[in-house]
Amino acid sequence: MRRGDEKALSMLKLGLSWEILTSVQHHTTSKAMYDAIIDTFEGDAELKEIKKDMLKQQIDRFKFKSGERLNSVLQRFVAIVNEIRATDLQISDNDLNKKLLSSLSREWYTTTKFIK
């Protein structure tokens, strides 16, 4: 068992940049090092909750900007949705669709009513 852990630890070390390795090299098991790497990139529980709150605020405040093209609106919206999907934040597709349709400009009013 120890031999397998040593191999896993070595593989982790080989895949890390020098900056990251120096911050996690004090861990003696592959599991501890892996958990430290995950915490480095994803953050702790408090940071994850803050990120979820920020994503909720972003989606709540999402609006069409004056003069913005539809393609740009969709790109911004999809970027937020992708971040939401990367977390365990649960927002239904139906709610996301409603938010996108309600945030479009007046010129899309008839089309959005038809879609709804």
N, CA and C of each residue as an Amber inpcrd file, in Angstrom:
protein
   348
   0.8300000  -1.2030000   0.0000000   0.0000000   0.0000000   0.0000000
   0.8630000   1.2520000   0.0000000   1.9010000   1.2430000   0.8010000
   2.7890000   2.4090000   0.9060000   3.4610000   2.6850000  -0.4300000
   3.8180000   1.6210000  -1.1570000   4.4730000   1.7850000  -2.4530000
   3.5460000   2.4990000  -3.4460000   2.2860000   2.1390000  -3.4230000
   1.3060000   2.7870000  -4.3000000   1.1330000   4.2570000  -3.9620000
   1.1410000   4.5680000  -2.6790000   1.0070000   5.9540000  -2.2600000
   2.2290000   6.7660000  -2.6690000   3.3990000   6.1560000  -2.5700000
   4.6250000   6.8510000  -2.9910000   4.5980000   7.1520000  -4.4790000
   4.0920000   6.2090000  -5.2750000   3.9770000   6.4360000  -6.7240000
   2.9860000   7.5700000  -7.0060000   1.8570000   7.5330000  -6.3310000
   0.8420000   8.5770000  -6.5270000   1.3910000   9.9410000  -6.1240000
   2.1200000   9.9740000  -5.0290000   2.7230000  11.2220000  -4.5570000
   3.7330000  11.7510000  -5.5780000   4.5250000  10.8640000  -6.1290000
   5.5110000  11.2520000  -7.1460000   4.8300000  11.7910000  -8.3970000
   3.7590000  11.1400000  -8.8060000   3.0260000  11.5880000 -10.0010000
   2.4120000  12.9700000  -9.7740000   1.8830000  13.1880000  -8.5950000
   1.3360000  14.5060000  -8.2890000   2.4250000  15.5700000  -8.3670000
   3.5650000  15.2800000  -7.7830000   4.6690000  16.2400000  -7.7690000
   5.1580000  16.5510000  -9.1750000   5.1960000  15.5310000 -10.0350000
   5.6560000  15.7350000 -11.4110000   4.7170000  16.6400000 -12.2100000
   3.4360000  16.5910000 -11.8750000   2.4540000  17.3550000 -12.6390000
   2.2460000  18.7810000 -12.1700000   2.9250000  19.1900000 -11.1170000
   2.6970000  20.5180000 -10.5560000   3.7680000  21.5120000 -10.9780000
   3.3600000  22.7540000 -11.1080000   4.3360000  23.8150000 -11.3460000
   5.1310000  24.0330000 -10.0580000   6.2640000  24.6810000 -10.1800000
   7.1410000  24.9050000  -9.0220000   6.4310000  25.7060000  -7.9320000
   5.6690000  26.7220000  -8.3110000   4.9900000  27.5660000  -7.3380000
   3.9810000  26.7710000  -6.5090000   3.2460000  25.9110000  -7.1710000
   2.2460000  25.1200000  -6.4580000   2.9310000  24.0310000  -5.6320000
   3.9290000  23.4070000  -6.2170000   4.6460000  22.3430000  -5.5070000
   5.2290000  22.8410000  -4.1890000   5.8060000  24.0230000  -4.2120000
   6.4070000  24.5400000  -2.9750000   5.3730000  24.7770000  -1.8820000
   4.1340000  25.0140000  -2.2680000   3.1070000  25.2590000  -1.2430000
   2.4760000  23.9720000  -0.7070000   2.6590000  22.8360000  -1.4030000
   2.0270000  21.5890000  -0.9480000   3.0180000  20.4520000  -0.6990000
   4.3100000  20.7030000  -0.8810000   5.2920000  19.6250000  -0.7840000
   5.4620000  19.0630000   0.6300000   5.0170000  19.7600000   1.6440000
   5.1510000  19.2780000   3.0090000   4.2010000  18.1230000   3.3400000
   3.2150000  17.8630000   2.4820000   2.2820000  16.7560000   2.7170000
   2.9760000  15.4260000   2.4380000   2.7100000  14.4410000   3.2640000
   3.4360000  13.1700000   3.1720000   2.6360000  12.0480000   2.5260000
   1.3450000  12.2600000   2.3000000   0.5550000  11.2530000   1.5960000
  -0.0590000  11.8740000   0.3450000  -0.3520000  11.0160000  -0.6280000
  -0.9350000  11.5200000  -1.8680000  -2.3140000  12.1210000  -1.6230000
  -3.0830000  11.5330000  -0.7230000  -4.4200000  12.0520000  -0.4100000
  -4.3380000  13.4520000   0.1930000  -3.4200000  13.6420000   1.1370000
  -3.2690000  14.9580000   1.7680000  -2.8150000  15.9930000   0.7500000
  -1.8770000  15.5970000  -0.1300000  -1.4010000  16.5430000  -1.1400000
  -2.5100000  16.8710000  -2.1330000  -3.2600000  15.8680000  -2.5530000
  -4.3620000  16.0900000  -3.4860000  -5.3960000  17.0410000  -2.8800000
  -5.7610000  16.8040000  -1.6370000  -6.7260000  17.6850000  -0.9630000
  -6.2110000  19.1210000  -0.8740000  -4.9160000  19.2790000  -0.6140000
  -4.3170000  20.6170000  -0.5410000  -4.3580000  21.2980000  -1.9100000
  -4.1230000  20.5320000  -2.9670000  -4.1810000  21.0850000  -4.3310000
  -5.5990000  21.5270000  -4.6540000  -6.5740000  20.6990000  -4.3130000
  -7.9810000  21.0420000  -4.5460000  -8.3510000  22.3080000  -3.7810000
  -7.9460000  22.3980000  -2.5260000  -8.2290000  23.6010000  -1.7330000
  -7.5800000  24.8330000  -2.3410000  -6.3860000  24.6620000  -2.9100000
  -5.6840000  25.7830000  -3.5390000  -6.4710000  26.3240000  -4.7230000
  -7.0190000  25.4190000  -5.5370000  -7.6960000  25.8610000  -6.7510000
  -9.1800000  26.1330000  -6.5600000  -9.8330000  25.3860000  -5.7160000
 -11.2740000  25.5560000  -5.5410000 -11.6240000  26.3900000  -4.3280000
 -10.7360000  26.4680000  -3.3670000 -11.0080000  27.2180000  -2.1540000
 -11.6700000  26.3580000  -1.1010000 -11.7590000  26.8860000   0.0920000
 -12.3980000  26.1500000   1.1770000 -13.9140000  26.3400000   1.1000000
 -14.6220000  25.7600000   2.0260000 -16.0900000  25.7970000   2.0210000
 -16.6310000  27.2210000   2.0620000 -16.0050000  28.0820000   2.8510000
 -16.4630000  29.4760000   2.9520000 -16.2980000  30.1960000   1.6180000
 -15.1660000  29.9910000   0.9670000 -14.9200000  30.6250000  -0.3280000
 -15.9020000  30.1150000  -1.3860000 -16.2210000  28.8250000  -1.3340000
 -17.1880000  28.2640000  -2.2810000 -18.5660000  28.8980000  -2.0820000
 -18.9580000  29.1110000  -0.8300000 -20.2490000  29.7460000  -0.5480000
 -20.2770000  31.1910000  -1.0460000 -19.1780000  31.8920000  -0.8730000
 -19.0720000  33.2670000  -1.3690000 -19.2080000  33.2890000  -2.8810000
 -18.5420000  32.3410000  -3.5560000 -18.6210000  32.2710000  -5.0160000
 -20.0520000  31.9860000  -5.4670000 -20.7490000  31.0780000  -4.7680000
 -22.1400000  30.7890000  -5.1200000 -23.0160000  32.0250000  -4.9540000
 -22.8090000  32.7670000  -3.8700000 -23.5730000  33.9980000  -3.6530000
 -23.3110000  35.0110000  -4.7590000 -22.0550000  35.1270000  -5.1620000
 -21.7110000  36.0560000  -6.2450000 -22.3690000  35.6370000  -7.5600000
 -22.3940000  34.3390000  -7.8310000 -23.0420000  33.8600000  -9.0570000
 -24.5410000  34.1100000  -9.0270000 -25.1750000  33.9230000  -7.8580000
 -26.5990000  34.2280000  -7.7290000 -26.8520000  35.7040000  -8.0160000
 -25.9990000  36.5730000  -7.4700000 -26.1440000  38.0030000  -7.7100000
 -25.9380000  38.3370000  -9.1790000 -24.9470000  37.7190000  -9.8070000
 -24.6960000  37.9820000 -11.2260000 -25.8990000  37.6060000 -12.0730000
 -26.4860000  36.4520000 -11.7900000 -27.6300000  36.0180000 -12.5930000
 -28.8530000  36.8830000 -12.2910000 -29.0200000  37.3090000 -11.0330000
 -30.1530000  38.1730000 -10.6820000 -30.0420000  39.5470000 -11.3420000
 -28.8310000  40.0840000 -11.4250000 -28.6150000  41.4210000 -11.9890000
 -28.3680000  41.4020000 -13.4890000 -28.3760000  40.2360000 -14.1110000
 -28.0760000  40.1480000 -15.5370000 -29.1160000  40.9110000 -16.3440000
 -28.6320000  41.8120000 -17.1970000 -29.5130000  42.6290000 -18.0340000
 -28.8610000  42.8860000 -19.3860000 -29.6990000  43.1750000 -20.3300000
 -29.2590000  43.6210000 -21.6360000 -28.6560000  45.0090000 -21.4960000
 -27.5010000  45.2110000 -22.1000000 -26.8730000  46.5270000 -22.0730000
 -27.2710000  47.2850000 -23.3310000 -27.5540000  48.5530000 -23.1800000
 -27.9760000  49.3850000 -24.3060000 -26.9640000  49.2960000 -25.4450000
 -27.4570000  48.9900000 -26.6330000 -26.6140000  48.9130000 -27.8170000
 -25.8830000  47.5910000 -27.9860000 -26.0990000  46.6760000 -27.0720000
 -25.3970000  45.3910000 -27.1230000 -26.0560000  44.4580000 -28.1420000
 -25.2470000  43.7140000 -28.8340000 -25.7550000  42.7510000 -29.8030000
 -26.1780000  41.4690000 -29.0910000 -27.1090000  40.7480000 -29.6950000
 -27.6330000  39.5240000 -29.0990000 -26.5190000  38.5110000 -28.8470000
 -25.5960000  38.3860000 -29.7680000 -24.4890000  37.4440000 -29.6170000
 -23.6820000  37.7360000 -28.3500000 -23.4430000  39.0060000 -28.0920000
 -22.6950000  39.4020000 -26.9000000 -23.4700000  39.0820000 -25.6250000
 -24.7730000  39.3110000 -25.6430000 -25.6220000  38.9930000 -24.4880000
 -25.5500000  37.4910000 -24.2050000 -25.6730000  36.6980000 -25.2530000
 -25.6360000  35.2500000 -25.0820000 -24.2840000  34.7750000 -24.5570000
 -23.2090000  35.3590000 -25.0350000 -21.8730000  34.9820000 -24.5620000
 -21.7160000  35.2750000 -23.0730000 -22.1650000  36.4540000 -22.6560000
 -22.0760000  36.7980000 -21.2300000 -22.9240000  35.8490000 -20.3870000
 -24.1320000  35.5520000 -20.8780000 -25.0400000  34.6840000 -20.1390000
 -24.4840000  33.2630000 -20.0280000 -23.9860000  32.7280000 -21.1270000
 -23.4250000  31.3740000 -21.1300000 -22.2060000  31.2910000 -20.2150000
 -21.4010000  32.3340000 -20.1600000 -20.2400000  32.3370000 -19.2640000
 -20.6830000  32.2030000 -17.8040000 -21.7400000  32.9200000 -17.4280000
 -22.2580000  32.8240000 -16.0600000 -22.8480000  31.4340000 -15.8120000
 -23.6080000  30.9250000 -16.7730000 -24.2180000  29.5970000 -16.6250000
 -23.1360000  28.5210000 -16.4920000 -22.0630000  28.6320000 -17.2580000
 -20.9690000  27.6570000 -17.1530000 -20.3270000  27.6820000 -15.7710000
 -20.1770000  28.8650000 -15.2080000 -19.6360000  28.9650000 -13.8480000
 -20.6030000  28.3530000 -12.8330000 -21.8920000  28.5640000 -13.0420000
 -22.9020000  27.9800000 -12.1590000 -22.8340000  26.4580000 -12.2370000
 -22.7190000  25.9320000 -13.4320000 -22.6590000  24.4730000 -13.6220000
 -21.4000000  23.8710000 -12.9920000 -20.3400000  24.6540000 -12.8900000
 -19.0850000  24.1700000 -12.2990000 -19.1770000  24.0850000 -10.7730000
 -20.1980000  24.7020000 -10.1950000 -20.4170000  24.6230000  -8.7440000
 -21.5970000  23.6910000  -8.5040000 -21.9510000  23.5000000  -7.2590000
 -23.1390000  22.6910000  -6.9630000 -24.3730000  23.5700000  -6.7570000
 -24.3090000  24.7970000  -7.2570000 -25.4480000  25.7090000  -7.1930000
 -26.5420000  25.2040000  -8.1270000 -27.7420000  25.0570000  -7.5910000
 -28.8470000  24.5080000  -8.3610000 -29.8060000  25.6030000  -8.8120000
 -29.7910000  25.8780000 -10.1130000 -30.7610000  26.7780000 -10.7280000
 -31.3140000  26.0230000 -11.9270000 -32.6080000  25.8930000 -11.9820000
 -33.2120000  25.0800000 -13.0390000 -33.0210000  25.7360000 -14.4130000
 -33.0180000  24.8940000 -15.4300000 -32.9080000  25.3920000 -16.8030000
 -34.0800000  26.3130000 -17.1250000 -35.2440000  25.9820000 -16.6000000
 -36.4230000  26.8150000 -16.8260000 -36.2280000  28.2180000 -16.2590000
 -35.6840000  28.3120000 -15.0500000 -35.4280000  29.6180000 -14.4440000
 -34.3680000  30.3940000 -15.2240000 -33.3510000  29.6920000 -15.6820000
 -32.3050000  30.3610000 -16.4810000 -32.8720000  30.8680000 -17.8030000
 -33.7120000  30.0630000 -18.4350000 -34.3290000  30.4840000 -19.6930000
 -35.2050000  31.7160000 -19.4920000 -35.9940000  31.7030000 -18.4170000
 -36.8570000  32.8620000 -18.1200000 -36.0140000  34.1090000 -17.8800000
 -34.9080000  33.9430000 -17.1550000 -34.0440000  35.0930000 -16.8680000
 -33.4650000  35.6670000 -18.1560000 -32.9870000  34.7980000 -19.0290000
 -32.4280000  35.2800000 -20.2940000 -33.4830000  36.0020000 -21.1210000
 -34.6520000  35.4160000 -21.2470000 -35.7020000  36.0400000 -22.0550000
 -36.1600000  37.3720000 -21.4660000 -36.2500000  37.4420000 -20.1560000
 -36.7160000  38.6890000 -19.5390000 -35.6530000  39.7870000 -19.5570000
 -34.4150000  39.4290000 -19.8020000 -33.3600000  40.4390000 -19.7980000
 -33.0620000  41.0050000 -21.1900000 -33.7150000  40.4950000 -22.2050000
 -33.4850000  41.0150000 -23.5640000 -34.1410000  42.3850000 -23.7410000
 -33.6960000  43.0980000 -24.7550000 -34.1960000  44.4500000 -24.9930000
 -35.6340000  44.4300000 -25.5090000 -36.2380000  45.6170000 -25.5390000
 -37.6330000  45.7710000 -25.9740000 -37.8750000  45.2610000 -27.3910000
 -36.8870000  45.3590000 -28.2410000 -37.0770000  44.9160000 -29.6330000
 -37.3250000  43.4070000 -29.7240000 -37.0140000  42.6860000 -28.6590000
 -37.2370000  41.2420000 -28.6140000 -38.5240000  40.8880000 -27.8770000
 -39.3120000  41.8990000 -27.5060000 -40.4940000  41.6900000 -26.6880000
 -41.4640000  40.6650000 -27.2910000 -41.8410000  40.8460000 -28.5490000
 -42.7980000  39.9520000 -29.2000000 -42.2510000  38.5310000 -29.2730000
 -40.9860000  38.4090000 -29.6170000 -40.3730000  37.0800000 -29.7370000
 -40.3120000  36.3920000 -28.3780000 -39.9510000  37.1390000 -27.3380000
 -39.8610000  36.5140000 -26.0180000 -41.2320000  36.0950000 -25.5010000
 -42.2620000  36.8940000 -25.7790000 -43.6160000  36.5220000 -25.3730000
 -44.0600000  35.2380000 -26.0810000 -43.7280000  35.1300000 -27.3520000
 -44.0700000  33.9390000 -28.1260000 -43.3470000  32.7070000 -27.5600000
 -42.0610000  32.8480000 -27.2100000 -41.2850000  31.7390000 -26.6630000
 -41.8110000  31.3240000 -25.2990000 -42.1320000  32.3290000 -24.4400000
 -42.6560000  32.0160000 -23.1100000 -43.9600000  31.2900000 -23.2190000
